[in-house]
Short mmCIF file of C-alpha atoms in Angstrom, two decimals:
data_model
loop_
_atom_site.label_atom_id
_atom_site.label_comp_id
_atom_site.label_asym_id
_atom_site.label_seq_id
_atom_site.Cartn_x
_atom_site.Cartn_y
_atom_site.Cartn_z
CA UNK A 1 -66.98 -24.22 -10.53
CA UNK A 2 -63.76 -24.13 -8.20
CA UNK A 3 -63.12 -26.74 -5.89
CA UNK A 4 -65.13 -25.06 -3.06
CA UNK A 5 -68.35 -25.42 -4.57
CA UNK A 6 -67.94 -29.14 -5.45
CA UNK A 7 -69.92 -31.79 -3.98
CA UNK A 8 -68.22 -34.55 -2.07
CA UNK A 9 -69.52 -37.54 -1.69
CA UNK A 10 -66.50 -39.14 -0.01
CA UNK A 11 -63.39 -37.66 2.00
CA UNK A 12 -60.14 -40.00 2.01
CA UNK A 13 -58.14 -39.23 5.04
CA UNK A 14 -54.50 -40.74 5.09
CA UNK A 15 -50.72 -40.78 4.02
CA UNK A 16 -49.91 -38.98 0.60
CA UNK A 17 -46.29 -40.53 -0.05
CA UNK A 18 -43.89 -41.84 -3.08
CA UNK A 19 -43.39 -45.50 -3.41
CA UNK A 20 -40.51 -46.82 -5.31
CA UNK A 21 -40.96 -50.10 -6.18
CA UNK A 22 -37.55 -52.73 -6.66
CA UNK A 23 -37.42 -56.37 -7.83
CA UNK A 24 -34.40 -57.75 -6.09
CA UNK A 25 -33.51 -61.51 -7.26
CA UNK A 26 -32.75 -63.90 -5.32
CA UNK A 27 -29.47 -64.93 -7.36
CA UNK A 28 -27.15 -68.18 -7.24
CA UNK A 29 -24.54 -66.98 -5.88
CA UNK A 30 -26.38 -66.46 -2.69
CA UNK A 31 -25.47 -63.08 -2.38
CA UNK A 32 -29.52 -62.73 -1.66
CA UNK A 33 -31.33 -65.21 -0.45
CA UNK A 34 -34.49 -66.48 1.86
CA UNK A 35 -35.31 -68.55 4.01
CA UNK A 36 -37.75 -68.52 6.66
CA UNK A 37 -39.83 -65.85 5.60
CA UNK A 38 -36.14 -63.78 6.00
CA UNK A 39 -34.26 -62.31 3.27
CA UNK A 40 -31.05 -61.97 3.54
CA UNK A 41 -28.25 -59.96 1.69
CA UNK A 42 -24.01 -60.34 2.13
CA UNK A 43 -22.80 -56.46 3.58
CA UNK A 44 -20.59 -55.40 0.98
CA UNK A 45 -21.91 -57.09 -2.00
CA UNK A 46 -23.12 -54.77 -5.32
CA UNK A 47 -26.55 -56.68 -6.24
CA UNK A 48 -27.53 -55.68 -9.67
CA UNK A 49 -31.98 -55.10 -9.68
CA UNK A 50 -34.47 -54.16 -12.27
CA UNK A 51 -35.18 -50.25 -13.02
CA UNK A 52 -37.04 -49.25 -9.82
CA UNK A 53 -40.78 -48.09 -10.67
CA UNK A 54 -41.54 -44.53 -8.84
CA UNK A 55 -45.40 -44.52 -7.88
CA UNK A 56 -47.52 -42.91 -5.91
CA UNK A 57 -49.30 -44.42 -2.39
CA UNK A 58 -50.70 -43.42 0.82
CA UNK A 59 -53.71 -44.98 2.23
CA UNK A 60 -55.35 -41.41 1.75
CA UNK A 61 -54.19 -41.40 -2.24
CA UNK A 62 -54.76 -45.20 -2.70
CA UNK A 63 -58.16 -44.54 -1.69
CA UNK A 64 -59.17 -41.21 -3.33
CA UNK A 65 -57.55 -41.94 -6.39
CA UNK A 66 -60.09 -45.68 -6.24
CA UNK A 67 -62.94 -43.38 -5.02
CA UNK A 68 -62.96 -41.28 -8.33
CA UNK A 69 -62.44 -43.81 -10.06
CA UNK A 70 -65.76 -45.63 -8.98
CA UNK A 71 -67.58 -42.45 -10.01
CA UNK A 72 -67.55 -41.02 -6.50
CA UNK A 73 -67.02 -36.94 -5.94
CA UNK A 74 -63.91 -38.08 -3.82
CA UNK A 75 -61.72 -35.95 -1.63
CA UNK A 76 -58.21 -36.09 0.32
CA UNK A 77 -57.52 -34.92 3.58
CA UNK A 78 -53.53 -35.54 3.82
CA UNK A 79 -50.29 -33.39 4.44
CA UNK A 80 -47.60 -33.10 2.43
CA UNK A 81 -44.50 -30.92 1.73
CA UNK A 82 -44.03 -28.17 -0.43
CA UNK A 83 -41.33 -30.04 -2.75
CA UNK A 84 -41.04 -32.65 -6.07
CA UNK A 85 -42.66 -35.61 -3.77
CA UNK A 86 -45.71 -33.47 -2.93
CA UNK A 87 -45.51 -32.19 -6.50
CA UNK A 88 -46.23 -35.45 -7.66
CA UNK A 89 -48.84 -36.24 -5.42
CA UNK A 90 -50.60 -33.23 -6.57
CA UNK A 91 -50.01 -34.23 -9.87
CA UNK A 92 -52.22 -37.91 -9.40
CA UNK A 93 -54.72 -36.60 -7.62
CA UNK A 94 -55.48 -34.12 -10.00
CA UNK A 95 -55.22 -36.70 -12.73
CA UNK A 96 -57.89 -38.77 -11.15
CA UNK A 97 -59.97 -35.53 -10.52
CA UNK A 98 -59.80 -35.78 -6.31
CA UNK A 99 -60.60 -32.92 -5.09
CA UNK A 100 -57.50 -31.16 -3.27
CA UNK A 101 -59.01 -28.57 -0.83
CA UNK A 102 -58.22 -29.97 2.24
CA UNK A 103 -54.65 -31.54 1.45
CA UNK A 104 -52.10 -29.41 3.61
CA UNK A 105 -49.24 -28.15 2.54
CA UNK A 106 -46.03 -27.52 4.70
CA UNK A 107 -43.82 -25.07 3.67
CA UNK A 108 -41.00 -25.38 6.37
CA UNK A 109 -37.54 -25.29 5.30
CA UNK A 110 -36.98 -28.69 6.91
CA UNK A 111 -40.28 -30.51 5.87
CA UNK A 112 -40.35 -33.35 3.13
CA UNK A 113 -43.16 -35.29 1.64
CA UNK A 114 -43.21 -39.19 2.62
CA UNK A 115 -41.73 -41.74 1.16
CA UNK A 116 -41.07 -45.60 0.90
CA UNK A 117 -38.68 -47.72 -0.71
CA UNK A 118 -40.34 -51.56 -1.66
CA UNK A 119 -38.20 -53.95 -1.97
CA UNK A 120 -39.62 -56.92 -3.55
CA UNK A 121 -38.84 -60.48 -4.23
CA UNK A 122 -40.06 -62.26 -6.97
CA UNK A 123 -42.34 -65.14 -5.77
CA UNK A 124 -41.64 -64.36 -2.18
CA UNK A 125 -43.18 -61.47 -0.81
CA UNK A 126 -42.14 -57.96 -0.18
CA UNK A 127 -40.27 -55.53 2.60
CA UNK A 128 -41.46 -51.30 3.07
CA UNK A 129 -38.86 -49.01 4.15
CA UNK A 130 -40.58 -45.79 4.91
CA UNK A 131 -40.18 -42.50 6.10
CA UNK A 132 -43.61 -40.77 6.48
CA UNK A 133 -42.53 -37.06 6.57
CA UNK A 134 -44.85 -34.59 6.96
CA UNK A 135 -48.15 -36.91 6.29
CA UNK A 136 -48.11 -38.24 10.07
CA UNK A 137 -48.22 -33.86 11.04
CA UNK A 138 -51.62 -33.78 9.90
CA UNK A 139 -53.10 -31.12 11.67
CA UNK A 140 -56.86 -30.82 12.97
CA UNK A 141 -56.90 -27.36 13.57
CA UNK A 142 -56.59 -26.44 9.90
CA UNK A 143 -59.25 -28.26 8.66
CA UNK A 144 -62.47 -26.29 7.38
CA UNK A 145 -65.11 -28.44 9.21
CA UNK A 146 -68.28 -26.65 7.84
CA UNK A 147 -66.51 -27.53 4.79
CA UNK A 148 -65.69 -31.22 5.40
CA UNK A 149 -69.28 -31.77 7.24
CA UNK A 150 -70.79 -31.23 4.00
CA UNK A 151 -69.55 -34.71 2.89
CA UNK A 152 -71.85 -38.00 3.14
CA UNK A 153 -68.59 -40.18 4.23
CA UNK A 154 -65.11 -40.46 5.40
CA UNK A 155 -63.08 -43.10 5.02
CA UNK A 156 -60.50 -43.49 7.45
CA UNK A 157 -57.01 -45.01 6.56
CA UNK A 158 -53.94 -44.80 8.58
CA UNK A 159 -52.47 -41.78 9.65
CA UNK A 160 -50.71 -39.80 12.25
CA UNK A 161 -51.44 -36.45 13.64
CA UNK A 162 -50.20 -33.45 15.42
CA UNK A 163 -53.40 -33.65 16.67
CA UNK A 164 -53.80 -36.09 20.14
CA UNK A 165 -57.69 -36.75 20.07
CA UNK A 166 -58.12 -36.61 16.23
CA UNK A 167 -60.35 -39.62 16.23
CA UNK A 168 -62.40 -38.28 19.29
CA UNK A 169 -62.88 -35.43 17.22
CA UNK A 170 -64.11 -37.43 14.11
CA UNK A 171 -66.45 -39.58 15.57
CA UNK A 172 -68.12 -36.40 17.38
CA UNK A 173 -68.19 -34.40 14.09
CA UNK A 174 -69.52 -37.48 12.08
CA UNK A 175 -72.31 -38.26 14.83
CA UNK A 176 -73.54 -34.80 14.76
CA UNK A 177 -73.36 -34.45 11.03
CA UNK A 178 -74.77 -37.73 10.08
CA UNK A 179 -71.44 -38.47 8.23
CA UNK A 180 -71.04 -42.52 7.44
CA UNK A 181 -67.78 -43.48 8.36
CA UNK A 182 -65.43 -46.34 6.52
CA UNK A 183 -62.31 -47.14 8.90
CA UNK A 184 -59.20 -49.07 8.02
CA UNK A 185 -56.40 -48.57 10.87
CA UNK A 186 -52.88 -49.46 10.80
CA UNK A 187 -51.07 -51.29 13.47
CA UNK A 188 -49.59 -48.23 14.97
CA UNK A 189 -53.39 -46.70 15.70
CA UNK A 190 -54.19 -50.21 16.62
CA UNK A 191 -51.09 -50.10 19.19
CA UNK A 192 -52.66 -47.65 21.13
CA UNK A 193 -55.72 -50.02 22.05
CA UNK A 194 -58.84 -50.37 22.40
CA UNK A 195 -59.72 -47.41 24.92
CA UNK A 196 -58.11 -45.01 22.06
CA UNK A 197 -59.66 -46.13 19.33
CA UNK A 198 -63.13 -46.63 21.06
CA UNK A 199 -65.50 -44.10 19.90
CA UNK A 200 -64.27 -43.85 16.62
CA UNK A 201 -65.19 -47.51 16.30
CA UNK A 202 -68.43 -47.22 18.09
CA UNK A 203 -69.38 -43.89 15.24
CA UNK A 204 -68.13 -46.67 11.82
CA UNK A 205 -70.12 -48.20 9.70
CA UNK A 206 -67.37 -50.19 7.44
CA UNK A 207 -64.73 -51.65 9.78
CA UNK A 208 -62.15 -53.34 7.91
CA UNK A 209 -59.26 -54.83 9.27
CA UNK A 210 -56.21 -58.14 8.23
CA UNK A 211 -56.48 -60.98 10.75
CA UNK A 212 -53.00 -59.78 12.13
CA UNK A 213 -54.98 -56.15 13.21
CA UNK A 214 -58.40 -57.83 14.20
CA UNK A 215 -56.60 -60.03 16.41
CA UNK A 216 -54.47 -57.61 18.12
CA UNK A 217 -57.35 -55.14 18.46
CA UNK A 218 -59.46 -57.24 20.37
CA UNK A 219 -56.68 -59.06 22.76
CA UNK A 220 -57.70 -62.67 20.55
CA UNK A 221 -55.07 -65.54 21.04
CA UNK A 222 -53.34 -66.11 17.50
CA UNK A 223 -54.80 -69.35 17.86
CA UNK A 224 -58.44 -68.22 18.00
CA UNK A 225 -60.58 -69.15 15.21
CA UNK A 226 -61.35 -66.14 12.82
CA UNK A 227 -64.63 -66.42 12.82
CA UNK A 228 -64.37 -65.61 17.02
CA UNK A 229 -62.28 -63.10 16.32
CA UNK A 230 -64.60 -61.38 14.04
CA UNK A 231 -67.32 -61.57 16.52
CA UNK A 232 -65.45 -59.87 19.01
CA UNK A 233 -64.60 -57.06 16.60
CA UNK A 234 -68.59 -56.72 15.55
CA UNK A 235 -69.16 -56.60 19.25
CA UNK A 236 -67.27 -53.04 19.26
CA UNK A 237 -69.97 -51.54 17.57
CA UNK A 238 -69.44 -51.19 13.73
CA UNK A 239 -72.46 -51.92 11.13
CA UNK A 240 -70.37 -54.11 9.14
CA UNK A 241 -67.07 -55.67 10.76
CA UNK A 242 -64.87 -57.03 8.05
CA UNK A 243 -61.61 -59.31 8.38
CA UNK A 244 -59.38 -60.02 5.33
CA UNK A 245 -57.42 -63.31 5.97
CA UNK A 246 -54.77 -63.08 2.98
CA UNK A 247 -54.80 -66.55 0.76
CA UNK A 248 -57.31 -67.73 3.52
CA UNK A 249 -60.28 -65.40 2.13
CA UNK A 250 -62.41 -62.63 3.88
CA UNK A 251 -65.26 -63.12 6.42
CA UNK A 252 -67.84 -60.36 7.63
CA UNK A 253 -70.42 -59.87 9.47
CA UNK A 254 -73.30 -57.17 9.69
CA UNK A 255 -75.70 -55.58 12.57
CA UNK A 256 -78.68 -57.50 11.31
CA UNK A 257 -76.99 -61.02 12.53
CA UNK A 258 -75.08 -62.27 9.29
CA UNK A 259 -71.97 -64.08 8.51
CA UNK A 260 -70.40 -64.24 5.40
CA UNK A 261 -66.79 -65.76 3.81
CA UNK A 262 -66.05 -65.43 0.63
CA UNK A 263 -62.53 -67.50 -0.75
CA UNK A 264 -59.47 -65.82 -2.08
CA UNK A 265 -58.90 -65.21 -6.13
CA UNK A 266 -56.26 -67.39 -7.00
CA UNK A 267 -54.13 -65.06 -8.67
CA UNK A 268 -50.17 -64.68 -9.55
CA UNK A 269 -49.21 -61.85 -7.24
CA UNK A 270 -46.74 -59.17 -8.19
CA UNK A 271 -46.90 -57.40 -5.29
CA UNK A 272 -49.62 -57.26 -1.98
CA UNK A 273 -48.82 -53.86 -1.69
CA UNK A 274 -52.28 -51.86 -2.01
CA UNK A 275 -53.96 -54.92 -1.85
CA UNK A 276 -55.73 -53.51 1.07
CA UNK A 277 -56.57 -50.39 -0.04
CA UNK A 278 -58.38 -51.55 -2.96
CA UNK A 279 -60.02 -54.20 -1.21
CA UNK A 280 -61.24 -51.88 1.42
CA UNK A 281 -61.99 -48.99 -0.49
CA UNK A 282 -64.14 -50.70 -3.24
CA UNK A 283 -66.24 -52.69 -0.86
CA UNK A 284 -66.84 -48.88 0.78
CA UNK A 285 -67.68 -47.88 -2.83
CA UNK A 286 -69.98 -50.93 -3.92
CA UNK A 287 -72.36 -50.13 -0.40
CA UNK A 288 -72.73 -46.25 -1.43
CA UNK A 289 -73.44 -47.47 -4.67
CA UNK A 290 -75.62 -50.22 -4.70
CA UNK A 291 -76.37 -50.19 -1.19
CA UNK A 292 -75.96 -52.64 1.89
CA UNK A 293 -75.03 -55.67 -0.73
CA UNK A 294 -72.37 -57.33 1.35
CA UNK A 295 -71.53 -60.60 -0.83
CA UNK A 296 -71.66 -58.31 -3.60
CA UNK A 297 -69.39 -55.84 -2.50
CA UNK A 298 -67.24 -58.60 -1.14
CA UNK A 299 -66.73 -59.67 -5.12
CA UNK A 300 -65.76 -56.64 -6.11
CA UNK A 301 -63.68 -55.65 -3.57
CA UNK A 302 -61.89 -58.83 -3.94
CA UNK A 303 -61.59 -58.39 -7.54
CA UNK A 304 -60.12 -55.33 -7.71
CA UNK A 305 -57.95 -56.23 -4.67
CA UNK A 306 -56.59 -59.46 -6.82
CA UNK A 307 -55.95 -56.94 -10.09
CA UNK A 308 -54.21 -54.64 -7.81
CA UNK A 309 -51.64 -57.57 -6.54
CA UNK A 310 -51.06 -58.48 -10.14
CA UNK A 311 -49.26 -55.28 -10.75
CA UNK A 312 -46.47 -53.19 -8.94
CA UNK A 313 -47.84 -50.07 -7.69
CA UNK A 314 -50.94 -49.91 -5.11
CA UNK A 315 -52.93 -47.52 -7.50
CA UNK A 316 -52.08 -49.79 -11.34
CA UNK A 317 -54.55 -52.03 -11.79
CA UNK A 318 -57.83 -50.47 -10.67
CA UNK A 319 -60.62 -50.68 -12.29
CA UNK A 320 -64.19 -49.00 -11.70
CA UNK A 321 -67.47 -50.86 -11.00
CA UNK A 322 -68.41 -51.57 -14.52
CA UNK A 323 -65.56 -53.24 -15.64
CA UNK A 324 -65.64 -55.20 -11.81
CA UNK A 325 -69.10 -56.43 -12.95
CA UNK A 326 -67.93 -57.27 -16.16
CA UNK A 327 -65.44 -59.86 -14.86
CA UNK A 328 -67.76 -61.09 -12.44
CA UNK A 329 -69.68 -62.57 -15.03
CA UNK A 330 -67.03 -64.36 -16.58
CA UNK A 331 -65.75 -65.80 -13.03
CA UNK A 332 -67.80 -67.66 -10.45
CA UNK A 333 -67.53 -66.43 -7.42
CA UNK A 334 -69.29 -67.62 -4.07
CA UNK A 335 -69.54 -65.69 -0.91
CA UNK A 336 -71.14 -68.58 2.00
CA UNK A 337 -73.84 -67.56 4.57
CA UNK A 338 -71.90 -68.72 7.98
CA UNK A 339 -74.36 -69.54 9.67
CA UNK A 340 -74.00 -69.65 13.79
CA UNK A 341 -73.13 -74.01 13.31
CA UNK A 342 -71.59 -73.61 9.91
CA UNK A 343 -67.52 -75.10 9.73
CA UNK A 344 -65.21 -73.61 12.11
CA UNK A 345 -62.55 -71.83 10.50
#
């Protein structure tokens, strides 16, 4: 059975890039140093780090690769070049058994696959130099739609495109077909506002977004209570409406009037990168699974989101539903009913 006869029960659509990963210290000598939520290193100096770790990211290959491995028929819809960065994209996602049919290729003599360089600091936090090469050229026109309408989702993580009403086009496609979307956008989609992003909102059905996004998105004061926030973002139109909050926990909310927040997992974090993707990606996961369970997809999103953080790489640490379960039972974990009085937050 080739690739074209395959069912797919999920289509990832996102950035296929290289991460390399670097611990830099902060040292004695103050040659590197923070303060302020700044880092800060002397021009000129020779600051000796750790081996750098070479992975693999991409909101589209976080979230296939998390897809398959929650026992989904997942698929990637992504762009990359024809050189050793797209190489070794190819080479994870066929590791994980994602299906590759609709991951362009660019041959150009001047095209390069995407990558970023993370520099981390131990027991600080981390900063992403990127260069997104060919995976923000993905183009519309050369996608196979009778092919893609065949799937029952698509999950929507950031991405550019040559393409200027690529969401408009989604959200038709998906209405006509039926086709459930997930969407998790990136500040630059975000950027463009509301009016841009409108009817691919209205056509999701998992909306997941940080506080940082939720608030810009929906023109909230910083200030605003989360909880207001996330009501304006359920007012958009999405089934469930989903705002992750960092060390502060997640909140949600549903079409059929509920409110839910659920605390972080106090964990020792290695790095946040992918924390996201697995959070968002799971919960998406745990609903096609085991259907429109929304504390219990919030635990195992946030569990695999907090074994993710524990480990460099977005994609190390991920494990499928069973395993998610497993821990569950050994941890206690309460997700709260907010209720329309409950504490304001």
């Amino acid at each position: 059975m080739t690739e074209s006869d395959c069912p797919i029960d999920i289509i990832s659509i996102g950035s296929a890039i290289q991460d390399v990963f670097i611990n830099v210290p902060v040292d004695e000598d103050q040659q590197v140093f923070v303060r302020s939520n700044h880092m800060y290193m002397a021009l000129g100096s020779k600051i000796n780090v750790e081996y750098p770790l070479f992975e693999i990211g991409g909101g589209g290959t976080n979230t296939a690769v998390n897809f398959s491995i929650q026992g989904l028929n997942s698929a990637i819809l992504s762009r990359i070049a024809n050189d050793r960065g797209g190489e070794e994209v190819l080479t994870r996602l066929r590791q994980y058994h994602v299906n590759t049919e609709f991951l362009q290729i660019d041959s150009g003599s001047q095209a390069h696959s995407g990558m970023s360089l993370i520099v981390n600091v131990p027991g600080h936090d981390r900063i992403v130099l990127v260069n997104r090469g060919v995976s923000h050229l993905l183009n519309f026109d050369e996608i196979n739609w009778q092919r893609l309408g065949l799937a029952k989702w698509l999950y929507l993580a950031a991405f550019g495109s040559k393409t200027a009403d690529a969401f408009d086009r989604l959200a038709e496609w998906a209405k006509k077909l039926n086709i459930k979307i997930a969407f998790n956008p990136g500040i630059s989609q975000i950027n463009m506002g509301q009016a841009y992003l409108k009817n691919i909102i209205e056509a999701t059905t998992i909306l997941v977004m940080n506080r940082t996004e939720a608030t810009k998105l929906t023109g909230s004061s910083k200030t605003e209570r989360v909880t207001v926030v996330l009501d304006k973002l359920k007012d958009l139109g999405p089934d469930i409406s989903i705002i992750t909050d960092g060390r502060n926990g997640v909140f949600a909310a549903d079409n059929q009037g509920k409110r839910y927040f659920m605390p972080c997992i106090p964990v020792d974090a290695s790095s946040t990168l992918g924390a996201g993707d697995a959070f968002a990606s799971t919960f998406t996961a745990s609903v096609i699974q085991s259907g429109w369970d929304v504390p219990l997809a919030l635990k195992r999103a946030s569990m695999n989101a907090s074994l993710v953080v524990q480990n460099p790489g977005a994609q190390i640490g991920l494990e499928p539903m069973e395993r998610l379960d497993a821990y569950l039972e050994e941890v206690r974990l309460d997700v709260e009913d907010l209720s329309p009085k409950s504490i304001k937050r």
